[in-house]
Amino acid sequence: MSTTPDPAEGESPVNDESATPEASESPETPETAETPEHPASPEPAPASSAASEERSDFEERLGTKPQKPGLLHRIASVWKDEYDTAMNWPRGRRHLITRGLAVFIANTIALLIVAYFIDAISFSGDVWENLVAAALVTLVAGLITFVVRPVVFVALGINNVIVTGVLTVLFMGLTLLAASWVIDGITIDGFIPAFIASILIAAINTVMVGSIGLDEDESFYRHSMKRMARVHGDVDDRPGPGIVILQIDGLAEPILRDALRTGYMPFLNDWLSEGTHRLGKYEALAPSMTSAGQVGILHGVQPGIPAFRWWEKDRNYLMVSNHPDDAFEIERRASNERDLLKDGGASISNLVSGGATRAIATNSQLAKDGQGLQMKSFSMFLYNPYNLTRGIVQFVSAGIVEYFQARRQRVRDVKPRISRGMPFPFLKASTTTIMRDMVVDLIIGEMGRGTPVIYADYLGYDEVAHHAGPERPETMQQLDRVDRMMRSLSRAAEDAPRPYHFILLSDHGQTQGAPFEDRYGIGLEELTRSLMEGDVSSLDASNDVEGWGPNNTVLTEASRTPGTTGRHVSRALRSESEEGWV
């Protein structure tokens, strides 16, 4: 596979599956691809006659080397990796020091603010003495986190989402409490106040760091996390560069060009200006929507999918593209020897897997006969001690901002528009914050493993475009986030075990359109019923089935994972589950 697919040869149908009235389909879809100096696909490793009998089938097929270091060796490797990260910071040590100082000041101020409102945390000196004490506590807590926390996580093994998440939050409180024991001038009355304070400090840190323009993408833990795969010994060491393909669901080529021209995507603009990448487009086949598009891209076939949901008369059955059993059936029909990801590739947050060796949050692999679950990857996402708190803060902020954005449309009588009530604010907040961070961190984790081809779908732009309009200000802001995602991935690739080329593509486009009922004075379902004779029954196809899809997929994977995570999530979501999936 070339990293520069001919835009005239787009073989997949591409456009919008749900035909929501605010944003109708456009067949023009963009591809931003790297211009390589050499082929991007890694050369297959020659078979070794001296291969150990202990090599697993997975390792044998993937060509990886078995690495089973002891506990002390793994702990030492983590410390060494963190030291190497600091010494080889991508933008230089001075930038790292500047960033670290800014975060240190933010955390110090946050501690003073939290202590003002929590009686169980008190300082005993004057203003300057309290400032010094807060700074020292922040410094000691950071050192404890740097030195001790990786040891705890490596020793316990990062393979349980609930345990990892709980430990992440608890450890933040423990480090703050331990630091208060060491430093004079501050008193914290027990773990509970320390725990609450640590959450609030992380939340304030998130707001302050974002307001001064620091890249959270350059977080020390994000750079450290991508090395964890090597510590766990799960590295594909075949020669040759790899490919990262990020699908921006629903982005039309003309809109991408406008975003580049108006400054929403400066990082991608630099790629194009420097000549390392080029921008092209391809015309979508019908129907232009996600399931047909992804099957064409990942499996290389024209799938014969008429819509996102369709009725199969011969089976008397409603097919829904992102229902796990149906997605598995779609992939079964399309799978062949040309599957894009079959040779050690990874699928992240997709409808179908493309034959991937590792399928994470992929609908087709939630069916009983699928490839299984990859919950260890979600545990790796929680390794960053601020992912949970940052995600919560951003989630809540996104919900509040959406309320005012929707109200602005109503007050100004912006047309065309559709309702932006629940559950859209929840879906927008989840897909544009937590799910976005998860996709980026999972891709970084796969690059850390040296995965040869990684294909991931980001749904945030599509979700907002359906309800706000594909070119409205809040929708274009999602392209700024896409630009930052690509910058994060590009910088993370600098430390990957193999070089990576990047392709940004879309499965379909969108154009602005008025709702059917606004245009014709009658709803589409009502019109269809009036044109049919006899008793008519219909299935509800108006709910936001695609928007719920990524959230349901993650929750389903969580509910099916073995151990504590699966039991607790499954029990909590029992009333929302059907046939084993959420």
CSV table of C-alpha atoms in Angstrom, one decimal, residues 74-529:
chain,number,residue,atom,x,y,z
A,74,ARG,CA,10.8,-3.8,33.9
A,75,ILE,CA,10.9,-1.3,36.7
A,76,ALA,CA,14.4,-0.2,35.8
A,77,SER,CA,13.3,0.1,32.2
A,78,VAL,CA,10.4,2.4,33.1
A,79,TRP,CA,12.7,4.7,35.1
A,80,LYS,CA,15.2,4.7,32.2
A,81,ASP,CA,12.5,5.5,29.7
A,82,GLU,CA,11.3,8.4,31.8
A,83,TYR,CA,14.8,9.7,32.1
A,84,ASP,CA,15.4,9.3,28.4
A,85,THR,CA,12.2,11.1,27.7
A,86,ALA,CA,13.3,14.1,29.7
A,87,MET,CA,16.8,14.1,28.2
A,88,ASN,CA,15.5,13.8,24.6
A,89,TRP,CA,12.4,16.0,24.8
A,90,PRO,CA,11.2,16.5,21.2
A,91,ARG,CA,11.3,20.3,21.4
A,92,GLY,CA,14.4,20.5,23.5
A,93,ARG,CA,15.2,20.5,27.3
A,94,ARG,CA,14.6,24.3,27.6
A,95,HIS,CA,11.0,23.8,26.4
A,96,LEU,CA,10.6,20.9,28.8
A,97,ILE,CA,11.8,23.1,31.7
A,98,THR,CA,9.6,25.9,30.7
A,99,ARG,CA,6.6,23.7,30.4
A,100,GLY,CA,7.4,21.9,33.7
A,101,LEU,CA,7.7,25.3,35.5
A,102,ALA,CA,4.4,26.5,34.1
A,103,VAL,CA,2.6,23.3,35.3
A,104,PHE,CA,4.4,23.5,38.7
A,105,ILE,CA,3.2,27.1,39.2
A,106,ALA,CA,-0.3,26.1,38.1
A,107,ASN,CA,-0.4,23.2,40.6
A,108,THR,CA,0.9,25.4,43.4
A,109,ILE,CA,-1.7,28.1,42.8
A,110,ALA,CA,-4.4,25.3,42.5
A,111,LEU,CA,-3.3,23.9,45.9
A,112,LEU,CA,-3.6,27.3,47.6
A,113,ILE,CA,-7.1,27.8,46.0
A,114,VAL,CA,-8.3,24.4,47.2
A,115,ALA,CA,-6.9,24.9,50.7
A,116,TYR,CA,-8.9,28.2,50.9
A,117,PHE,CA,-12.2,26.3,50.3
A,118,ILE,CA,-11.5,23.0,52.2
A,119,ASP,CA,-11.2,23.5,56.0
A,120,ALA,CA,-9.4,20.1,56.4
A,121,ILE,CA,-6.4,21.6,54.5
A,122,SER,CA,-4.6,24.4,56.3
A,123,PHE,CA,-1.4,26.4,56.2
A,124,SER,CA,0.2,27.8,59.3
A,125,GLY,CA,2.3,30.6,58.1
A,126,ASP,CA,2.0,34.1,56.5
A,127,VAL,CA,1.3,34.6,52.8
A,128,TRP,CA,4.9,34.0,51.6
A,129,GLU,CA,5.5,31.0,54.0
A,130,ASN,CA,2.2,29.4,52.7
A,131,LEU,CA,3.3,30.0,49.1
A,132,VAL,CA,6.7,28.3,49.8
A,133,ALA,CA,5.0,25.4,51.6
A,134,ALA,CA,2.5,24.9,48.7
A,135,ALA,CA,5.4,25.0,46.2
A,136,LEU,CA,7.4,22.4,48.2
A,137,VAL,CA,4.3,20.1,48.6
A,138,THR,CA,3.8,20.3,44.8
A,139,LEU,CA,7.4,19.5,44.2
A,140,VAL,CA,7.5,16.5,46.5
A,141,ALA,CA,4.2,15.1,45.3
A,142,GLY,CA,5.6,15.4,41.7
A,143,LEU,CA,8.8,13.5,42.7
A,144,ILE,CA,6.8,10.8,44.4
A,145,THR,CA,4.7,10.4,41.3
A,146,PHE,CA,7.7,10.3,39.0
A,147,VAL,CA,9.6,7.7,41.1
A,148,VAL,CA,7.1,5.5,42.9
A,149,ARG,CA,4.0,5.5,40.7
A,150,PRO,CA,5.6,3.7,37.6
A,151,VAL,CA,6.9,1.0,40.0
A,152,VAL,CA,3.4,0.4,41.4
A,153,PHE,CA,1.8,0.1,38.0
A,154,VAL,CA,4.5,-2.1,36.6
A,155,ALA,CA,4.5,-4.4,39.6
A,156,LEU,CA,0.7,-4.8,39.6
A,157,GLY,CA,0.4,-5.0,35.8
A,158,ILE,CA,-1.7,-2.7,33.8
A,159,ASN,CA,-4.4,-5.0,32.6
A,160,ASN,CA,-7.6,-4.1,34.5
A,161,VAL,CA,-9.5,-0.9,33.6
A,162,ILE,CA,-11.3,-0.4,36.9
A,163,VAL,CA,-8.2,-1.2,39.1
A,164,THR,CA,-6.1,1.1,37.0
A,165,GLY,CA,-8.6,3.9,37.1
A,166,VAL,CA,-9.1,3.6,40.8
A,167,LEU,CA,-5.4,3.4,41.5
A,168,THR,CA,-4.8,6.4,39.3
A,169,VAL,CA,-7.2,8.5,41.3
A,170,LEU,CA,-6.2,7.1,44.7
A,171,PHE,CA,-2.5,7.6,44.0
A,172,MET,CA,-3.0,11.3,43.3
A,173,GLY,CA,-4.5,11.7,46.8
A,174,LEU,CA,-1.8,9.5,48.4
A,175,THR,CA,1.0,11.5,46.9
A,176,LEU,CA,-0.5,14.8,48.1
A,177,LEU,CA,-1.0,13.4,51.6
A,178,ALA,CA,2.5,11.9,51.8
A,179,ALA,CA,4.0,15.2,50.6
A,180,SER,CA,2.2,17.1,53.4
A,181,TRP,CA,3.8,14.8,56.0
A,182,VAL,CA,7.2,15.8,54.8
A,183,ILE,CA,6.8,19.5,54.4
A,184,ASP,CA,6.3,21.8,57.4
A,185,GLY,CA,3.6,24.5,57.3
A,186,ILE,CA,0.7,22.5,55.8
A,187,THR,CA,-1.7,20.1,57.4
A,188,ILE,CA,-4.1,17.7,55.7
A,189,ASP,CA,-6.5,15.9,58.0
A,190,GLY,CA,-6.6,12.5,56.4
A,191,PHE,CA,-6.9,10.8,53.1
A,192,ILE,CA,-10.4,11.9,52.1
A,193,PRO,CA,-9.5,15.6,52.0
A,194,ALA,CA,-6.3,14.8,50.2
A,195,PHE,CA,-8.2,12.8,47.7
A,196,ILE,CA,-10.8,15.5,47.1
A,197,ALA,CA,-8.1,18.1,46.9
A,198,SER,CA,-6.1,16.1,44.3
A,199,ILE,CA,-9.1,15.9,42.0
A,200,LEU,CA,-9.8,19.6,42.3
A,201,ILE,CA,-6.1,20.5,41.7
A,202,ALA,CA,-6.1,18.4,38.6
A,203,ALA,CA,-9.3,20.0,37.4
A,204,ILE,CA,-7.9,23.5,38.0
A,205,ASN,CA,-4.6,22.5,36.4
A,206,THR,CA,-6.5,21.4,33.3
A,207,VAL,CA,-8.3,24.8,33.0
A,208,MET,CA,-5.1,26.8,33.7
A,209,VAL,CA,-2.9,24.9,31.3
A,210,GLY,CA,-5.5,25.2,28.6
A,211,SER,CA,-5.9,28.9,29.1
A,212,ILE,CA,-2.2,29.7,28.8
A,213,GLY,CA,-2.0,27.6,25.6
A,214,LEU,CA,0.3,24.8,26.8
A,215,ASP,CA,-0.1,21.6,24.7
A,216,GLU,CA,-1.5,18.9,26.9
A,217,ASP,CA,-0.3,16.6,24.1
A,218,GLU,CA,3.2,17.1,25.3
A,219,SER,CA,2.4,15.8,28.8
A,220,PHE,CA,5.3,13.8,30.2
A,221,TYR,CA,3.0,10.9,30.8
A,222,ARG,CA,1.9,10.8,27.2
A,223,HIS,CA,5.5,10.5,26.1
A,224,SER,CA,6.2,7.9,28.8
A,225,MET,CA,3.1,5.8,28.0
A,226,LYS,CA,4.1,5.2,24.4
A,227,ARG,CA,7.2,3.4,25.8
A,228,MET,CA,5.2,1.1,28.0
A,229,ALA,CA,4.5,-1.3,25.2
A,230,ARG,CA,8.2,-2.0,24.9
A,231,VAL,CA,8.5,-2.6,28.6
A,232,HIS,CA,5.7,-5.2,28.2
A,233,GLY,CA,7.6,-6.8,25.4
A,234,ASP,CA,4.9,-6.6,22.7
A,235,VAL,CA,6.9,-5.0,19.8
A,236,ASP,CA,6.7,-5.7,16.1
A,237,ASP,CA,10.3,-5.4,15.0
A,238,ARG,CA,9.9,-6.1,11.3
A,239,PRO,CA,11.9,-3.7,9.1
A,240,GLY,CA,10.3,-0.8,7.2
A,241,PRO,CA,8.1,2.2,8.0
A,242,GLY,CA,4.5,2.0,9.3
A,243,ILE,CA,1.4,3.9,8.4
A,244,VAL,CA,-1.1,5.7,10.6
A,245,ILE,CA,-4.4,6.3,8.9
A,246,LEU,CA,-6.8,8.7,10.7
A,247,GLN,CA,-10.4,8.8,9.3
A,248,ILE,CA,-12.2,12.1,10.0
A,249,ASP,CA,-15.8,11.0,9.7
A,250,GLY,CA,-18.0,13.2,7.5
A,251,LEU,CA,-15.4,15.8,6.4
A,252,ALA,CA,-15.8,17.0,2.8
A,253,GLU,CA,-12.8,18.1,0.8
A,254,PRO,CA,-14.0,21.7,0.2
A,255,ILE,CA,-14.5,22.2,3.9
A,256,LEU,CA,-11.1,20.9,4.7
A,257,ARG,CA,-9.6,23.4,2.2
A,258,ASP,CA,-11.5,26.2,3.8
A,259,ALA,CA,-10.2,25.1,7.2
A,260,LEU,CA,-6.6,25.1,5.9
A,261,ARG,CA,-7.1,28.5,4.3
A,262,THR,CA,-8.7,30.2,7.3
A,263,GLY,CA,-6.1,29.0,9.9
A,264,TYR,CA,-8.0,26.2,11.7
A,265,MET,CA,-5.4,23.6,10.8
A,266,PRO,CA,-1.9,25.2,10.9
A,267,PHE,CA,0.0,22.0,11.5
A,268,LEU,CA,-1.5,20.3,8.4
A,269,ASN,CA,-0.9,23.5,6.5
A,270,ASP,CA,2.8,23.3,7.3
A,271,TRP,CA,2.9,19.7,6.0
A,272,LEU,CA,1.4,20.8,2.7
A,273,SER,CA,3.6,23.9,2.5
A,274,GLU,CA,6.7,21.8,3.1
A,275,GLY,CA,5.8,19.3,0.4
A,276,THR,CA,5.9,16.3,2.7
A,277,HIS,CA,2.1,15.7,2.1
A,278,ARG,CA,-0.4,16.5,-0.6
A,279,LEU,CA,-4.1,17.1,-0.6
A,280,GLY,CA,-6.5,15.3,-3.0
A,281,LYS,CA,-10.1,14.2,-3.2
A,282,TYR,CA,-12.1,11.3,-4.6
A,283,GLU,CA,-15.7,11.0,-5.6
A,284,ALA,CA,-17.9,8.8,-3.4
A,285,LEU,CA,-19.8,5.9,-4.8
A,286,ALA,CA,-23.4,5.4,-3.7
A,287,PRO,CA,-24.4,5.1,-1.0
A,288,SER,CA,-22.0,7.6,0.5
A,289,MET,CA,-21.9,6.8,4.2
A,290,THR,CA,-19.7,5.3,6.9
A,291,SER,CA,-20.3,1.5,6.8
A,292,ALA,CA,-20.1,1.2,3.0
A,293,GLY,CA,-17.1,3.6,3.0
A,294,GLN,CA,-15.1,1.7,5.6
A,295,VAL,CA,-15.8,-1.7,4.1
A,296,GLY,CA,-14.5,-0.4,0.8
A,297,ILE,CA,-11.4,1.2,2.4
A,298,LEU,CA,-10.5,-1.6,4.8
A,299,HIS,CA,-11.5,-4.7,2.8
A,300,GLY,CA,-11.1,-3.4,-0.7
A,301,VAL,CA,-14.5,-4.4,-2.1
A,302,GLN,CA,-17.7,-2.7,-3.2
A,303,PRO,CA,-19.8,-4.1,-0.3
A,304,GLY,CA,-23.3,-3.7,-1.7
A,305,ILE,CA,-24.5,-1.9,1.4
A,306,PRO,CA,-27.6,0.2,0.5
A,307,ALA,CA,-27.8,2.3,3.6
A,308,PHE,CA,-26.6,2.6,7.2
A,309,ARG,CA,-29.8,0.6,8.1
A,310,TRP,CA,-31.6,-1.6,5.6
A,311,TRP,CA,-34.2,-4.3,5.5
A,312,GLU,CA,-33.1,-7.7,4.1
A,313,LYS,CA,-36.3,-9.2,2.7
A,314,ASP,CA,-34.9,-12.7,2.2
A,315,ARG,CA,-34.1,-12.9,6.0
A,316,ASN,CA,-36.9,-10.6,7.1
A,317,TYR,CA,-34.3,-8.8,9.2
A,318,LEU,CA,-33.3,-5.2,9.8
A,319,MET,CA,-29.5,-4.7,9.4
A,320,VAL,CA,-28.0,-1.9,11.4
A,321,SER,CA,-24.4,-1.2,10.5
A,322,ASN,CA,-23.1,-0.5,14.0
A,323,HIS,CA,-24.9,-3.3,15.8
A,324,PRO,CA,-22.1,-5.8,16.7
A,325,ASP,CA,-23.8,-8.9,15.2
A,326,ASP,CA,-24.7,-7.0,12.0
A,327,ALA,CA,-21.2,-5.4,11.7
A,328,PHE,CA,-19.7,-8.8,12.1
A,329,GLU,CA,-21.9,-10.2,9.3
A,330,ILE,CA,-21.0,-7.2,7.1
A,331,GLU,CA,-17.3,-7.9,7.7
A,332,ARG,CA,-17.7,-11.7,7.1
A,333,ARG,CA,-19.3,-11.0,3.7
A,334,ALA,CA,-16.5,-8.5,2.7
A,335,SER,CA,-13.4,-10.1,4.2
A,336,ASN,CA,-10.8,-11.4,1.7
A,337,GLU,CA,-7.1,-11.7,1.1
A,338,ARG,CA,-6.8,-8.0,0.5
A,339,ASP,CA,-7.9,-6.9,4.0
A,340,LEU,CA,-5.9,-3.9,4.8
A,341,LEU,CA,-4.9,-4.7,8.4
A,342,LYS,CA,-4.6,-8.4,8.3
A,343,ASP,CA,-0.8,-8.6,8.6
A,344,GLY,CA,-0.4,-7.3,12.1
A,345,GLY,CA,-2.5,-4.1,11.8
A,346,ALA,CA,-4.6,-2.4,14.4
A,347,SER,CA,-8.2,-1.2,14.1
A,348,ILE,CA,-9.3,1.5,16.6
A,349,SER,CA,-12.9,2.8,17.0
A,350,ASN,CA,-14.2,1.5,13.6
A,351,LEU,CA,-17.3,-0.3,12.4
A,352,VAL,CA,-15.3,-3.1,10.7
A,353,SER,CA,-11.8,-4.3,11.5
A,354,GLY,CA,-10.1,-4.8,8.1
A,355,GLY,CA,-8.8,-8.2,9.4
A,356,ALA,CA,-6.8,-6.4,12.1
A,357,THR,CA,-4.7,-8.5,14.5
A,358,ARG,CA,-5.6,-6.0,17.2
A,359,ALA,CA,-9.2,-4.6,17.2
A,360,ILE,CA,-10.0,-2.0,19.8
A,361,ALA,CA,-13.4,-0.5,20.2
A,362,THR,CA,-14.4,-2.0,16.8
A,363,ASN,CA,-18.0,-2.9,16.4
A,364,SER,CA,-17.6,-6.0,14.3
A,365,GLN,CA,-15.3,-7.6,16.9
A,366,LEU,CA,-17.9,-7.4,19.7
A,367,ALA,CA,-19.8,-10.3,18.2
A,368,LYS,CA,-19.3,-13.7,19.8
A,369,ASP,CA,-17.2,-15.0,17.0
A,370,GLY,CA,-15.1,-11.8,16.8
A,371,GLN,CA,-11.4,-11.5,17.7
A,372,GLY,CA,-12.0,-10.7,21.3
A,373,LEU,CA,-11.3,-7.8,23.6
A,374,GLN,CA,-8.3,-5.5,24.1
A,375,MET,CA,-9.1,-3.9,27.5
A,376,LYS,CA,-5.4,-3.7,28.3
A,377,SER,CA,-5.3,-0.8,25.9
A,378,PHE,CA,-7.9,1.1,27.9
A,379,SER,CA,-5.9,0.5,31.0
A,380,MET,CA,-2.9,2.1,29.3
A,381,PHE,CA,-5.1,5.1,28.5
A,382,LEU,CA,-5.7,5.5,32.2
A,383,TYR,CA,-1.9,5.4,33.0
A,384,ASN,CA,-1.8,9.2,32.6
A,385,PRO,CA,-2.8,10.5,36.1
A,386,TYR,CA,-4.7,13.5,34.6
A,387,ASN,CA,-6.6,11.7,31.8
A,388,LEU,CA,-9.6,11.0,34.1
A,389,THR,CA,-9.8,14.5,35.6
A,390,ARG,CA,-9.0,16.2,32.3
A,391,GLY,CA,-11.6,14.2,30.6
A,392,ILE,CA,-14.2,15.0,33.2
A,393,VAL,CA,-13.5,18.7,33.1
A,394,GLN,CA,-13.5,18.8,29.3
A,395,PHE,CA,-16.7,16.7,29.2
A,396,VAL,CA,-18.6,19.0,31.5
A,397,SER,CA,-17.2,22.1,29.8
A,398,ALA,CA,-18.3,20.8,26.4
A,399,GLY,CA,-21.8,20.2,27.7
A,400,ILE,CA,-22.0,23.7,29.0
A,401,VAL,CA,-20.6,25.3,25.9
A,402,GLU,CA,-23.1,23.3,23.8
A,403,TYR,CA,-26.0,24.7,25.7
A,404,PHE,CA,-25.0,28.3,24.9
A,405,GLN,CA,-24.1,27.4,21.3
A,406,ALA,CA,-27.6,25.9,20.7
A,407,ARG,CA,-29.3,28.8,22.5
A,408,ARG,CA,-27.4,31.2,20.2
A,409,GLN,CA,-28.8,29.5,17.2
A,410,ARG,CA,-32.3,29.7,18.5
A,411,VAL,CA,-32.1,33.3,19.6
A,412,ARG,CA,-30.6,34.4,16.3
A,413,ASP,CA,-33.0,32.2,14.4
A,414,VAL,CA,-30.2,30.6,12.4
A,415,LYS,CA,-31.6,28.5,9.6
A,416,PRO,CA,-31.6,25.8,8.7
A,417,ARG,CA,-31.3,24.2,12.1
A,418,ILE,CA,-32.5,21.1,14.0
A,419,SER,CA,-33.1,20.4,17.7
A,420,ARG,CA,-29.9,20.1,19.7
A,421,GLY,CA,-31.5,18.7,22.9
A,422,MET,CA,-30.6,15.6,24.7
A,423,PRO,CA,-28.9,13.2,24.0
A,424,PHE,CA,-26.9,15.3,21.6
A,425,PRO,CA,-25.1,17.4,24.3
A,426,PHE,CA,-23.9,14.2,26.0
A,427,LEU,CA,-22.9,12.6,22.7
A,428,LYS,CA,-21.0,15.7,21.6
A,429,ALA,CA,-19.2,16.0,24.9
A,430,SER,CA,-18.2,12.3,24.9
A,431,THR,CA,-17.0,12.1,21.2
A,432,THR,CA,-15.2,15.4,21.2
A,433,THR,CA,-13.3,15.0,24.6
A,434,ILE,CA,-13.0,11.6,26.2
A,435,MET,CA,-13.3,9.5,23.0
A,436,ARG,CA,-10.9,11.9,21.2
A,437,ASP,CA,-8.3,11.5,23.9
A,438,MET,CA,-8.8,7.8,23.9
A,439,VAL,CA,-8.3,7.5,20.2
A,440,VAL,CA,-5.1,9.5,20.3
A,441,ASP,CA,-3.6,7.6,23.2
A,442,LEU,CA,-4.5,4.2,21.7
A,443,ILE,CA,-2.8,5.2,18.4
A,444,ILE,CA,0.2,6.3,20.3
A,445,GLY,CA,0.2,3.0,22.2
A,446,GLU,CA,0.1,1.1,18.9
A,447,MET,CA,3.0,3.2,17.5
A,448,GLY,CA,4.9,2.3,20.6
A,449,ARG,CA,4.4,-1.4,19.7
A,450,GLY,CA,5.6,-0.8,16.2
A,451,THR,CA,2.3,-1.8,14.7
A,452,PRO,CA,2.8,-1.6,10.9
A,453,VAL,CA,-0.6,-0.2,9.9
A,454,ILE,CA,-3.0,1.6,12.2
A,455,TYR,CA,-6.5,2.7,11.2
A,456,ALA,CA,-8.6,4.8,13.5
A,457,ASP,CA,-11.9,6.7,13.1
A,458,TYR,CA,-12.6,10.1,14.8
A,459,LEU,CA,-16.3,10.8,14.9
A,460,GLY,CA,-16.3,14.2,16.7
A,461,TYR,CA,-16.5,16.4,13.5
A,462,ASP,CA,-19.3,14.3,12.1
A,463,GLU,CA,-21.4,14.3,15.3
A,464,VAL,CA,-21.3,18.1,15.6
A,465,ALA,CA,-21.8,18.7,11.8
A,466,HIS,CA,-25.0,16.6,11.8
A,467,HIS,CA,-26.6,18.9,14.4
A,468,ALA,CA,-25.0,22.3,14.0
A,469,GLY,CA,-24.2,22.2,10.3
A,470,PRO,CA,-20.9,21.2,8.6
A,471,GLU,CA,-19.5,24.8,8.3
A,472,ARG,CA,-20.8,26.4,11.4
A,473,PRO,CA,-18.2,27.9,13.9
A,474,GLU,CA,-18.6,25.1,16.5
A,475,THR,CA,-18.1,22.5,13.8
A,476,MET,CA,-15.0,24.1,12.3
A,477,GLN,CA,-13.5,24.2,15.8
A,478,GLN,CA,-13.5,20.4,15.7
A,479,LEU,CA,-11.0,20.7,12.8
A,480,ASP,CA,-8.7,22.7,15.0
A,481,ARG,CA,-8.8,19.7,17.4
A,482,VAL,CA,-8.1,17.3,14.5
A,483,ASP,CA,-5.0,19.4,13.7
A,484,ARG,CA,-3.8,19.1,17.3
A,485,MET,CA,-4.4,15.4,17.2
A,486,MET,CA,-2.2,15.0,14.1
A,487,ARG,CA,0.5,17.1,15.8
A,488,SER,CA,0.4,14.9,18.8
A,489,LEU,CA,0.7,11.8,16.7
A,490,SER,CA,3.5,13.2,14.6
A,491,ARG,CA,5.5,14.1,17.7
A,492,ALA,CA,4.9,10.7,19.3
A,493,ALA,CA,6.1,9.0,16.1
A,494,GLU,CA,9.5,10.5,16.6
A,495,ASP,CA,10.1,8.0,19.4
A,496,ALA,CA,8.4,5.0,17.9
A,497,PRO,CA,10.4,1.9,17.1
A,498,ARG,CA,9.8,2.4,13.4
A,499,PRO,CA,9.2,5.6,11.3
A,500,TYR,CA,5.6,6.4,10.5
A,501,HIS,CA,3.9,8.0,7.5
A,502,PHE,CA,0.5,9.7,8.1
A,503,ILE,CA,-2.7,9.7,6.0
A,504,LEU,CA,-5.7,11.8,6.9
A,505,LEU,CA,-8.8,10.8,5.0
A,506,SER,CA,-12.6,10.9,5.2
A,507,ASP,CA,-15.2,8.3,4.5
A,508,HIS,CA,-17.8,10.8,3.2
A,509,GLY,CA,-18.6,14.5,3.0
A,510,GLN,CA,-21.5,16.7,4.0
A,511,THR,CA,-23.3,19.8,2.6
A,512,GLN,CA,-25.7,22.1,4.3
A,513,GLY,CA,-29.3,21.3,3.9
A,514,ALA,CA,-32.7,22.1,5.4
A,515,PRO,CA,-34.7,19.5,7.3
A,516,PHE,CA,-37.3,17.7,5.1
A,517,GLU,CA,-40.2,18.8,7.3
A,518,ASP,CA,-39.1,22.4,7.2
A,519,ARG,CA,-38.8,22.3,3.4
A,520,TYR,CA,-42.1,20.5,2.6
A,521,GLY,CA,-44.2,20.9,5.7
A,522,ILE,CA,-44.5,17.2,6.4
A,523,GLY,CA,-42.2,14.7,8.0
A,524,LEU,CA,-40.6,12.0,5.8
A,525,GLU,CA,-42.1,9.2,7.9
A,526,GLU,CA,-45.5,10.7,7.7
A,527,LEU,CA,-45.3,11.2,4.0
A,528,THR,CA,-44.1,7.6,3.4
A,529,ARG,CA,-47.0,6.3,5.5
